[in-house]
């Protein structure tokens, strides 16, 4: 007998990321090849026609695991009984903007969605915020859903982890599977700190394998921090397939156990770990046992790393101050 379906809500389902993401969820790549899913797809009214086309394509794939599709412009229907809320829907930045330039445009979306999640979602709901600036949008949504425990809220720094791992692998001349424990600290923004000091390559410290410290402190960090902007410059649109892939990786990293010696990068609610201000949605290295997860404690930071983490912390604090009026 097949398992009961897991309900997955995707907001902004007719957008670019949605178009890459929905088919991967429906094919079983998000929650595994045994797990049926119901897709609950939220869009704004003007995009419902486009969403209808996406729904037809989903139907035409005849995915055996896709138990039902519920396209809607109503938050109540979108979040009704949902187990995973993937909050993608929002405006992407254009060339020349920083992600937090979107705060005033997108911030207002996440309070009402947080409220709707609190009222309508399943009691085990977990929320991954993708829409930018994702850390602070997650902070806003959570502020409107105090009933939903802190360990259910995530913002997406996994794309940064994947970007960083790929850069380290190329530099070291090894397959990307040989790179592990790449932590992204702080904000999904140009102040994030991709932590090469705690990363490993082929089981050894990345700093031993890659002796070029100037590259690690310079081009490596800048490439990861600026990758989103470079993609917008090249494509004329923000990353979509790689972002959808990172959504799949993020959820998988929560519902599956973390491999020994590795970590998953996720922005989660801070309770003061590593001296970060409480309540910020802060990028940390996380370890899951498949049921619950924890921030990996005890990693060491050089003076260089501490200064980088200070900068991204300051940015997140200033974003929190800028949206104080949206925090309820
Ligand atoms: P897109 O413009 O292609 O699609 C966004 C969709 O959201 C549109 O279809 C739009 O109609 C819909 N939408 C807007 N307001 C909505 C609302 N209130 N409720 C429901 N749907 C709504 O954009 P995209 O390329 O899919 O990117 C979506 C977001 O994801 C952007 O904010 C982008 O910056 C962000 N993003 C984050 C990461 C990350 O790593 N965290 C990576 C890539 C993109
Ligand atoms: C990314 O990192 O590609 C996304 O956050 C989109 C952006 O604006 O950079």
mmCIF file of C-alpha atoms and ligand atoms in Angstrom:
data_model
loop_
_atom_site.group_PDB
_atom_site.id
_atom_site.type_symbol
_atom_site.label_atom_id
_atom_site.label_comp_id
_atom_site.label_asym_id
_atom_site.label_seq_id
_atom_site.Cartn_x
_atom_site.Cartn_y
_atom_site.Cartn_z
ATOM 1 C CA UNK A 1 0.000 0.000 0.000
ATOM 2 C CA UNK A 2 1.391 3.426 -0.875
ATOM 3 C CA UNK A 3 2.128 6.013 1.810
ATOM 4 C CA UNK A 4 -0.244 8.946 2.398
ATOM 5 C CA UNK A 5 0.832 11.926 0.272
ATOM 6 C CA UNK A 6 2.932 14.767 1.619
ATOM 7 C CA UNK A 7 1.465 18.169 0.732
ATOM 8 C CA UNK A 8 4.021 20.549 -0.760
ATOM 9 C CA UNK A 9 3.123 24.175 -1.383
ATOM 10 C CA UNK A 10 5.108 26.145 -3.943
ATOM 11 C CA UNK A 11 4.416 29.872 -4.147
ATOM 12 C CA UNK A 12 5.254 31.706 -7.351
ATOM 13 C CA UNK A 13 4.662 28.392 -9.102
ATOM 14 C CA UNK A 14 4.326 29.930 -12.569
ATOM 15 C CA UNK A 15 7.722 31.640 -12.314
ATOM 16 C CA UNK A 16 11.155 30.625 -13.502
ATOM 17 C CA UNK A 17 12.174 28.653 -10.421
ATOM 18 C CA UNK A 18 8.735 27.081 -10.279
ATOM 19 C CA UNK A 19 9.157 25.783 -13.817
ATOM 20 C CA UNK A 20 12.355 23.976 -12.864
ATOM 21 C CA UNK A 21 11.198 22.897 -9.426
ATOM 22 C CA UNK A 22 7.711 21.457 -9.817
ATOM 23 C CA UNK A 23 8.725 18.633 -12.132
ATOM 24 C CA UNK A 24 11.493 17.555 -9.789
ATOM 25 C CA UNK A 25 9.119 17.469 -6.824
ATOM 26 C CA UNK A 26 6.486 15.553 -8.786
ATOM 27 C CA UNK A 27 9.027 13.022 -10.064
ATOM 28 C CA UNK A 28 10.087 12.114 -6.520
ATOM 29 C CA UNK A 29 13.413 13.920 -6.349
ATOM 30 C CA UNK A 30 12.395 16.072 -3.389
ATOM 31 C CA UNK A 31 11.040 13.467 -0.971
ATOM 32 C CA UNK A 32 12.109 10.173 -2.481
ATOM 33 C CA UNK A 33 10.861 7.569 -4.961
ATOM 34 C CA UNK A 34 8.327 6.030 -2.531
ATOM 35 C CA UNK A 35 6.638 9.227 -1.400
ATOM 36 C CA UNK A 36 3.452 10.445 -3.149
ATOM 37 C CA UNK A 37 2.981 14.228 -3.154
ATOM 38 C CA UNK A 38 0.149 16.703 -3.540
ATOM 39 C CA UNK A 39 1.295 19.942 -5.151
ATOM 40 C CA UNK A 40 -0.446 23.061 -3.861
ATOM 41 C CA UNK A 41 0.508 25.885 -6.220
ATOM 42 C CA UNK A 42 0.025 29.528 -5.284
ATOM 43 C CA UNK A 43 0.148 32.360 -7.797
ATOM 44 C CA UNK A 44 -1.146 35.882 -8.043
ATOM 45 C CA UNK A 45 -4.271 36.305 -10.178
ATOM 46 C CA UNK A 46 -2.514 37.699 -13.317
ATOM 47 C CA UNK A 47 -0.269 34.611 -13.482
ATOM 48 C CA UNK A 48 -3.066 32.040 -13.143
ATOM 49 C CA UNK A 49 -3.270 31.564 -16.928
ATOM 50 C CA UNK A 50 0.427 30.706 -17.120
ATOM 51 C CA UNK A 51 0.030 28.421 -14.117
ATOM 52 C CA UNK A 52 -2.755 26.603 -15.944
ATOM 53 C CA UNK A 53 -0.267 25.758 -18.696
ATOM 54 C CA UNK A 54 2.269 24.483 -16.157
ATOM 55 C CA UNK A 55 -0.426 22.318 -14.580
ATOM 56 C CA UNK A 56 -1.255 20.835 -17.999
ATOM 57 C CA UNK A 57 2.422 19.972 -18.468
ATOM 58 C CA UNK A 58 2.563 18.349 -15.037
ATOM 59 C CA UNK A 59 -0.477 16.260 -15.958
ATOM 60 C CA UNK A 60 1.140 15.335 -19.271
ATOM 61 C CA UNK A 61 4.153 13.877 -17.457
ATOM 62 C CA UNK A 62 1.887 11.240 -15.843
ATOM 63 C CA UNK A 63 4.109 11.182 -12.748
ATOM 64 C CA UNK A 64 3.098 8.127 -10.700
ATOM 65 C CA UNK A 65 3.877 9.917 -7.410
ATOM 66 C CA UNK A 66 1.800 13.005 -8.149
ATOM 67 C CA UNK A 67 -1.413 12.375 -6.215
ATOM 68 C CA UNK A 68 -3.087 15.738 -6.954
ATOM 69 C CA UNK A 69 -2.420 19.311 -8.085
ATOM 70 C CA UNK A 70 -4.193 22.280 -6.528
ATOM 71 C CA UNK A 71 -3.516 25.545 -8.420
ATOM 72 C CA UNK A 72 -4.913 28.580 -6.612
ATOM 73 C CA UNK A 73 -4.569 32.289 -5.956
ATOM 74 C CA UNK A 74 -5.986 31.868 -2.424
ATOM 75 C CA UNK A 75 -3.512 31.485 0.431
ATOM 76 C CA UNK A 76 -6.020 29.463 2.460
ATOM 77 C CA UNK A 77 -6.196 26.787 -0.247
ATOM 78 C CA UNK A 78 -2.484 26.937 -0.973
ATOM 79 C CA UNK A 79 -1.423 26.302 2.631
ATOM 80 C CA UNK A 80 -4.319 24.045 3.660
ATOM 81 C CA UNK A 81 -2.815 21.034 5.454
ATOM 82 C CA UNK A 82 0.589 21.635 3.882
ATOM 83 C CA UNK A 83 3.646 19.834 5.243
ATOM 84 C CA UNK A 84 6.287 21.757 3.299
ATOM 85 C CA UNK A 85 5.811 25.399 2.277
ATOM 86 C CA UNK A 86 8.370 26.481 -0.312
ATOM 87 C CA UNK A 87 8.054 30.265 -0.478
ATOM 88 C CA UNK A 88 9.484 31.220 -3.856
ATOM 89 C CA UNK A 89 6.904 33.738 -5.119
ATOM 90 C CA UNK A 90 8.259 37.291 -5.171
ATOM 91 C CA UNK A 91 10.092 39.627 -7.527
ATOM 92 C CA UNK A 92 13.701 38.775 -8.509
ATOM 93 C CA UNK A 93 16.318 41.538 -8.620
ATOM 94 C CA UNK A 94 17.548 43.082 -11.863
ATOM 95 C CA UNK A 95 21.123 43.908 -12.875
ATOM 96 C CA UNK A 96 22.685 46.541 -10.628
ATOM 97 C CA UNK A 97 20.501 45.770 -7.584
ATOM 98 C CA UNK A 98 21.531 44.132 -4.318
ATOM 99 C CA UNK A 99 19.137 41.502 -3.006
ATOM 100 C CA UNK A 100 18.136 43.647 -0.058
ATOM 101 C CA UNK A 101 16.966 46.353 -2.503
ATOM 102 C CA UNK A 102 13.984 43.990 -2.817
ATOM 103 C CA UNK A 103 13.027 44.318 0.858
ATOM 104 C CA UNK A 104 10.423 47.012 0.326
ATOM 105 C CA UNK A 105 9.056 45.268 -2.796
ATOM 106 C CA UNK A 106 8.892 41.709 -1.433
ATOM 107 C CA UNK A 107 8.808 42.098 2.355
ATOM 108 C CA UNK A 108 5.045 42.691 2.409
ATOM 109 C CA UNK A 109 4.365 39.282 0.824
ATOM 110 C CA UNK A 110 5.752 37.254 3.700
ATOM 111 C CA UNK A 111 3.786 38.515 6.725
ATOM 112 C CA UNK A 112 0.386 37.460 5.302
ATOM 113 C CA UNK A 113 1.865 34.163 4.112
ATOM 114 C CA UNK A 114 3.271 33.506 7.605
ATOM 115 C CA UNK A 115 -0.187 34.174 9.066
ATOM 116 C CA UNK A 116 -1.841 31.856 6.551
ATOM 117 C CA UNK A 117 0.688 29.111 7.297
ATOM 118 C CA UNK A 118 0.025 29.410 11.030
ATOM 119 C CA UNK A 119 -3.726 29.064 10.511
ATOM 120 C CA UNK A 120 -4.005 26.538 7.684
ATOM 121 C CA UNK A 121 -0.869 24.387 7.468
ATOM 122 C CA UNK A 122 -0.361 20.934 8.977
ATOM 123 C CA UNK A 123 0.954 20.815 12.542
ATOM 124 C CA UNK A 124 4.305 19.490 11.269
ATOM 125 C CA UNK A 125 4.734 22.202 8.601
ATOM 126 C CA UNK A 126 8.250 23.204 7.583
ATOM 127 C CA UNK A 127 8.930 26.378 5.646
ATOM 128 C CA UNK A 128 11.775 27.163 3.239
ATOM 129 C CA UNK A 129 11.994 30.777 2.096
ATOM 130 C CA UNK A 130 13.633 31.280 -1.293
ATOM 131 C CA UNK A 131 12.268 34.685 -2.361
ATOM 132 C CA UNK A 132 14.828 37.420 -1.767
ATOM 133 C CA UNK A 133 16.115 38.761 0.480
ATOM 134 C CA UNK A 134 15.364 35.293 1.804
ATOM 135 C CA UNK A 135 16.834 35.497 5.331
ATOM 136 C CA UNK A 136 14.843 38.581 6.236
ATOM 137 C CA UNK A 137 11.699 37.470 4.391
ATOM 138 C CA UNK A 138 11.854 34.326 6.527
ATOM 139 C CA UNK A 139 12.240 36.511 9.632
ATOM 140 C CA UNK A 140 9.084 38.388 8.596
ATOM 141 C CA UNK A 141 7.057 35.236 7.914
ATOM 142 C CA UNK A 142 8.095 33.669 11.217
ATOM 143 C CA UNK A 143 7.147 36.818 13.137
ATOM 144 C CA UNK A 144 3.590 36.294 11.867
ATOM 145 C CA UNK A 145 3.439 32.624 12.832
ATOM 146 C CA UNK A 146 4.712 32.411 16.419
ATOM 147 C CA UNK A 147 2.804 29.105 16.822
ATOM 148 C CA UNK A 148 5.152 27.417 14.343
ATOM 149 C CA UNK A 149 8.279 26.335 16.254
ATOM 150 C CA UNK A 150 11.655 27.860 15.406
ATOM 151 C CA UNK A 151 13.121 24.626 14.067
ATOM 152 C CA UNK A 152 10.625 24.615 11.177
ATOM 153 C CA UNK A 153 11.904 27.786 9.509
ATOM 154 C CA UNK A 154 14.620 27.824 6.858
ATOM 155 C CA UNK A 155 15.937 30.308 4.304
ATOM 156 C CA UNK A 156 17.979 29.127 1.374
ATOM 157 C CA UNK A 157 21.775 29.399 1.468
ATOM 158 C CA UNK A 158 22.239 26.013 -0.201
ATOM 159 C CA UNK A 159 22.812 27.524 -3.643
ATOM 160 C CA UNK A 160 25.796 29.369 -2.154
ATOM 161 C CA UNK A 161 27.097 26.130 -0.633
ATOM 162 C CA UNK A 162 26.832 24.374 -3.996
ATOM 163 C CA UNK A 163 28.531 27.277 -5.767
ATOM 164 C CA UNK A 164 31.349 27.292 -3.224
ATOM 165 C CA UNK A 165 31.838 23.510 -3.398
ATOM 166 C CA UNK A 166 32.029 23.666 -7.169
ATOM 167 C CA UNK A 167 34.656 26.449 -7.086
ATOM 168 C CA UNK A 168 36.783 24.557 -4.546
ATOM 169 C CA UNK A 169 36.564 21.332 -6.574
ATOM 170 C CA UNK A 170 37.646 23.065 -9.764
ATOM 171 C CA UNK A 171 40.563 24.769 -8.041
ATOM 172 C CA UNK A 172 41.688 21.522 -6.375
ATOM 173 C CA UNK A 173 41.182 19.489 -9.567
ATOM 174 C CA UNK A 174 38.908 16.953 -7.856
ATOM 175 C CA UNK A 175 35.294 15.849 -8.435
ATOM 176 C CA UNK A 176 32.829 18.005 -6.510
ATOM 177 C CA UNK A 177 31.770 14.923 -4.524
ATOM 178 C CA UNK A 178 35.201 15.074 -2.846
ATOM 179 C CA UNK A 179 34.412 18.460 -1.296
ATOM 180 C CA UNK A 180 32.599 18.482 2.052
ATOM 181 C CA UNK A 181 31.636 20.658 5.020
ATOM 182 C CA UNK A 182 31.248 23.892 3.086
ATOM 183 C CA UNK A 183 29.418 26.209 5.455
ATOM 184 C CA UNK A 184 27.790 29.452 4.376
ATOM 185 C CA UNK A 185 27.606 31.874 7.283
ATOM 186 C CA UNK A 186 25.140 34.727 7.552
ATOM 187 C CA UNK A 187 23.129 36.323 4.806
ATOM 188 C CA UNK A 188 22.302 35.063 1.298
ATOM 189 C CA UNK A 189 23.847 38.257 -0.040
ATOM 190 C CA UNK A 190 27.148 39.744 -1.113
ATOM 191 C CA UNK A 191 28.268 39.786 2.551
ATOM 192 C CA UNK A 192 27.889 36.026 3.091
ATOM 193 C CA UNK A 193 30.972 34.191 4.314
ATOM 194 C CA UNK A 194 31.690 30.953 2.425
ATOM 195 C CA UNK A 195 33.861 29.161 4.958
ATOM 196 C CA UNK A 196 36.890 27.580 3.291
ATOM 197 C CA UNK A 197 38.715 27.126 6.608
ATOM 198 C CA UNK A 198 36.366 24.388 7.809
ATOM 199 C CA UNK A 199 35.806 22.813 4.381
ATOM 200 C CA UNK A 200 37.460 19.562 3.400
ATOM 201 C CA UNK A 201 38.736 18.277 0.063
ATOM 202 C CA UNK A 202 39.272 14.534 -0.277
ATOM 203 C CA UNK A 203 39.087 14.249 3.520
ATOM 204 C CA UNK A 204 41.830 16.840 4.162
ATOM 205 C CA UNK A 205 41.533 20.492 5.155
ATOM 206 C CA UNK A 206 40.733 22.534 2.036
ATOM 207 C CA UNK A 207 43.458 24.983 3.085
ATOM 208 C CA UNK A 208 46.051 22.176 2.899
ATOM 209 C CA UNK A 209 44.930 20.979 -0.515
ATOM 210 C CA UNK A 210 44.550 24.501 -1.902
ATOM 211 C CA UNK A 211 47.659 26.298 -0.697
ATOM 212 C CA UNK A 212 46.789 29.509 -2.555
ATOM 213 C CA UNK A 213 45.476 31.494 0.448
ATOM 214 C CA UNK A 214 45.209 34.691 -1.627
ATOM 215 C CA UNK A 215 42.764 32.927 -3.939
ATOM 216 C CA UNK A 216 40.752 31.541 -1.019
ATOM 217 C CA UNK A 217 40.490 34.918 0.714
ATOM 218 C CA UNK A 218 40.039 36.849 -2.526
ATOM 219 C CA UNK A 219 38.634 35.406 -5.754
ATOM 220 C CA UNK A 220 36.960 32.408 -4.130
ATOM 221 C CA UNK A 221 34.859 34.446 -1.708
ATOM 222 C CA UNK A 222 34.115 37.164 -4.270
ATOM 223 C CA UNK A 223 33.031 34.612 -6.882
ATOM 224 C CA UNK A 224 30.561 32.960 -4.514
ATOM 225 C CA UNK A 225 29.267 36.281 -3.176
ATOM 226 C CA UNK A 226 28.789 37.735 -6.664
ATOM 227 C CA UNK A 227 27.637 34.628 -8.523
ATOM 228 C CA UNK A 228 23.952 35.583 -8.494
ATOM 229 C CA UNK A 229 24.758 39.004 -9.976
ATOM 230 C CA UNK A 230 27.007 37.462 -12.647
ATOM 231 C CA UNK A 231 24.218 35.108 -13.694
ATOM 232 C CA UNK A 232 21.760 38.000 -13.958
ATOM 233 C CA UNK A 233 24.313 39.892 -16.081
ATOM 234 C CA UNK A 234 24.823 36.899 -18.382
ATOM 235 C CA UNK A 235 21.255 35.572 -18.612
ATOM 236 C CA UNK A 236 19.280 38.765 -18.164
ATOM 237 C CA UNK A 237 17.356 36.835 -15.492
ATOM 238 C CA UNK A 238 18.257 35.428 -12.135
ATOM 239 C CA UNK A 239 19.366 31.861 -11.525
ATOM 240 C CA UNK A 240 16.478 29.443 -11.795
ATOM 241 C CA UNK A 241 17.465 25.826 -12.513
ATOM 242 C CA UNK A 242 20.349 25.964 -10.041
ATOM 243 C CA UNK A 243 18.066 27.634 -7.502
ATOM 244 C CA UNK A 244 15.441 24.903 -7.962
ATOM 245 C CA UNK A 245 18.193 22.314 -7.561
ATOM 246 C CA UNK A 246 19.240 23.988 -4.319
ATOM 247 C CA UNK A 247 15.635 23.828 -3.064
ATOM 248 C CA UNK A 248 15.681 20.068 -3.672
ATOM 249 C CA UNK A 249 19.044 19.801 -1.891
ATOM 250 C CA UNK A 250 17.839 21.949 1.031
ATOM 251 C CA UNK A 251 14.765 19.838 1.727
ATOM 252 C CA UNK A 252 16.735 16.618 1.229
ATOM 253 C CA UNK A 253 19.313 17.849 3.729
ATOM 254 C CA UNK A 254 16.602 18.223 6.383
ATOM 255 C CA UNK A 255 14.703 14.969 5.763
ATOM 256 C CA UNK A 256 17.798 12.777 5.293
ATOM 257 C CA UNK A 257 20.699 12.216 7.657
ATOM 258 C CA UNK A 258 23.832 14.288 7.012
ATOM 259 C CA UNK A 259 26.857 12.252 5.963
ATOM 260 C CA UNK A 260 29.636 11.914 8.552
ATOM 261 C CA UNK A 261 32.057 14.840 8.273
ATOM 262 C CA UNK A 262 29.716 16.902 6.088
ATOM 263 C CA UNK A 263 27.209 19.672 6.769
ATOM 264 C CA UNK A 264 24.231 21.311 5.133
ATOM 265 C CA UNK A 265 24.105 25.068 4.838
ATOM 266 C CA UNK A 266 20.745 26.515 5.803
ATOM 267 C CA UNK A 267 19.720 29.832 7.274
ATOM 268 C CA UNK A 268 17.861 29.086 10.506
ATOM 269 C CA UNK A 269 16.632 30.981 13.550
ATOM 270 C CA UNK A 270 19.574 31.962 15.738
ATOM 271 C CA UNK A 271 19.487 31.269 19.454
ATOM 272 C CA UNK A 272 22.845 32.968 19.911
ATOM 273 C CA UNK A 273 25.052 30.225 18.438
ATOM 274 C CA UNK A 274 28.568 31.479 17.636
ATOM 275 C CA UNK A 275 27.631 34.802 19.264
ATOM 276 C CA UNK A 276 25.036 35.713 16.614
ATOM 277 C CA UNK A 277 22.120 37.900 17.710
ATOM 278 C CA UNK A 278 19.070 35.884 18.756
ATOM 279 C CA UNK A 279 16.158 35.761 16.353
ATOM 280 C CA UNK A 280 18.067 36.560 13.158
ATOM 281 C CA UNK A 281 17.617 34.010 10.373
ATOM 282 C CA UNK A 282 21.294 33.299 9.981
ATOM 283 C CA UNK A 283 23.210 30.968 7.666
ATOM 284 C CA UNK A 284 24.814 28.151 9.668
ATOM 285 C CA UNK A 285 26.209 24.682 9.014
ATOM 286 C CA UNK A 286 23.558 22.214 10.071
ATOM 287 C CA UNK A 287 23.492 18.469 10.704
ATOM 288 C CA UNK A 288 20.316 16.364 10.438
ATOM 289 C CA UNK A 289 19.567 12.845 11.638
ATOM 290 C CA UNK A 290 16.642 12.700 9.203
ATOM 291 C CA UNK A 291 14.078 13.648 11.862
ATOM 292 C CA UNK A 292 15.565 16.570 13.733
ATOM 293 C CA UNK A 293 18.489 18.837 12.990
ATOM 294 C CA UNK A 294 20.995 20.944 14.903
ATOM 295 C CA UNK A 295 23.513 23.669 14.212
ATOM 296 C CA UNK A 296 27.012 22.177 14.159
ATOM 297 C CA UNK A 297 28.803 23.705 17.117
ATOM 298 C CA UNK A 298 32.490 23.934 17.894
ATOM 299 C CA UNK A 299 33.870 24.996 14.509
ATOM 300 C CA UNK A 300 36.780 27.401 14.790
ATOM 301 C CA UNK A 301 37.084 30.742 13.066
ATOM 302 C CA UNK A 302 40.280 32.679 12.427
ATOM 303 C CA UNK A 303 40.368 36.456 12.888
ATOM 304 C CA UNK A 304 39.773 36.744 9.127
ATOM 305 C CA UNK A 305 36.627 34.594 9.347
ATOM 306 C CA UNK A 306 35.373 36.402 12.456
ATOM 307 C CA UNK A 307 35.612 39.727 10.668
ATOM 308 C CA UNK A 308 33.676 38.356 7.689
ATOM 309 C CA UNK A 309 30.982 36.945 9.969
ATOM 310 C CA UNK A 310 30.765 40.281 11.787
ATOM 311 C CA UNK A 311 30.052 42.065 8.490
ATOM 312 C CA UNK A 312 27.270 39.721 7.408
ATOM 313 C CA UNK A 313 25.771 39.831 10.925
ATOM 314 C CA UNK A 314 25.686 43.626 10.767
ATOM 315 C CA UNK A 315 23.906 43.489 7.435
ATOM 316 C CA UNK A 316 21.257 41.117 8.776
ATOM 317 C CA UNK A 317 20.751 43.336 11.806
ATOM 318 C CA UNK A 318 20.278 46.363 9.575
ATOM 319 C CA UNK A 319 17.782 44.424 7.432
ATOM 320 C CA UNK A 320 15.876 43.477 10.595
ATOM 321 C CA UNK A 321 15.801 47.138 11.643
ATOM 322 C CA UNK A 322 14.572 48.155 8.180
ATOM 323 C CA UNK A 323 11.580 45.791 8.373
ATOM 324 C CA UNK A 324 10.706 46.430 12.024
ATOM 325 C CA UNK A 325 7.286 47.698 10.855
ATOM 326 C CA UNK A 326 6.611 44.331 9.143
ATOM 327 C CA UNK A 327 7.413 42.213 12.187
ATOM 328 C CA UNK A 328 3.956 42.578 13.737
HETATM 329 P P1 LIG B 1 9.941 34.920 -11.366
HETATM 330 O O1 LIG B 1 9.621 36.382 -11.509
HETATM 331 O O2 LIG B 1 10.262 34.131 -12.578
HETATM 332 O O3 LIG B 1 8.745 34.184 -10.626
HETATM 333 C C1 LIG B 1 8.207 34.659 -9.445
HETATM 334 C C2 LIG B 1 6.742 34.292 -9.430
HETATM 335 O O4 LIG B 1 6.217 34.706 -8.186
HETATM 336 C C3 LIG B 1 5.922 34.985 -10.529
HETATM 337 O O5 LIG B 1 5.224 34.021 -11.306
HETATM 338 C C4 LIG B 1 4.962 35.887 -9.749
HETATM 339 O O6 LIG B 1 3.680 35.980 -10.359
HETATM 340 C C5 LIG B 1 4.900 35.153 -8.418
HETATM 341 N N1 LIG B 1 4.490 35.987 -7.301
HETATM 342 C C6 LIG B 1 4.754 37.283 -7.061
HETATM 343 N N2 LIG B 1 4.145 37.689 -5.925
HETATM 344 C C7 LIG B 1 3.531 36.597 -5.424
HETATM 345 C C8 LIG B 1 2.728 36.395 -4.274
HETATM 346 N N3 LIG B 1 2.451 37.380 -3.414
HETATM 347 N N4 LIG B 1 2.220 35.157 -4.066
HETATM 348 C C9 LIG B 1 2.467 34.143 -4.928
HETATM 349 N N5 LIG B 1 3.203 34.298 -6.058
HETATM 350 C C10 LIG B 1 3.727 35.516 -6.282
HETATM 351 O O7 LIG B 1 11.124 34.819 -10.292
HETATM 352 P P2 LIG B 1 12.059 33.550 -9.980
HETATM 353 O O8 LIG B 1 13.234 33.605 -10.883
HETATM 354 O O9 LIG B 1 11.239 32.344 -9.919
HETATM 355 O O10 LIG B 1 12.598 33.980 -8.525
HETATM 356 C C11 LIG B 1 11.716 33.999 -7.417
HETATM 357 C C12 LIG B 1 12.444 34.560 -6.198
HETATM 358 O O11 LIG B 1 13.488 33.677 -5.799
HETATM 359 C C13 LIG B 1 13.099 35.913 -6.399
HETATM 360 O O12 LIG B 1 12.888 36.723 -5.244
HETATM 361 C C14 LIG B 1 14.565 35.578 -6.527
HETATM 362 O O13 LIG B 1 15.403 36.657 -6.194
HETATM 363 C C15 LIG B 1 14.666 34.447 -5.538
HETATM 364 N N6 LIG B 1 15.837 33.571 -5.660
HETATM 365 C C16 LIG B 1 16.421 33.161 -4.504
HETATM 366 C C17 LIG B 1 17.507 32.314 -4.553
HETATM 367 C C18 LIG B 1 18.204 31.854 -3.289
HETATM 368 O O14 LIG B 1 19.261 31.222 -3.397
HETATM 369 N N7 LIG B 1 17.681 32.095 -2.102
HETATM 370 C C19 LIG B 1 18.003 31.884 -5.785
HETATM 371 C C20 LIG B 1 17.372 32.320 -6.948
HETATM 372 C C21 LIG B 1 16.287 33.182 -6.869
HETATM 373 C C1 LIG B 2 21.036 33.945 -6.664
HETATM 374 O O1 LIG B 2 21.860 33.884 -5.757
HETATM 375 O O2 LIG B 2 21.271 33.565 -7.827
HETATM 376 C C2 LIG B 2 19.661 34.506 -6.361
HETATM 377 O O3 LIG B 2 19.578 34.943 -5.034
HETATM 378 C C3 LIG B 2 19.242 35.561 -7.318
HETATM 379 C C4 LIG B 2 20.000 36.848 -7.119
HETATM 380 O O4 LIG B 2 19.372 37.905 -7.093
HETATM 381 O O5 LIG B 2 21.226 36.805 -7.014
#
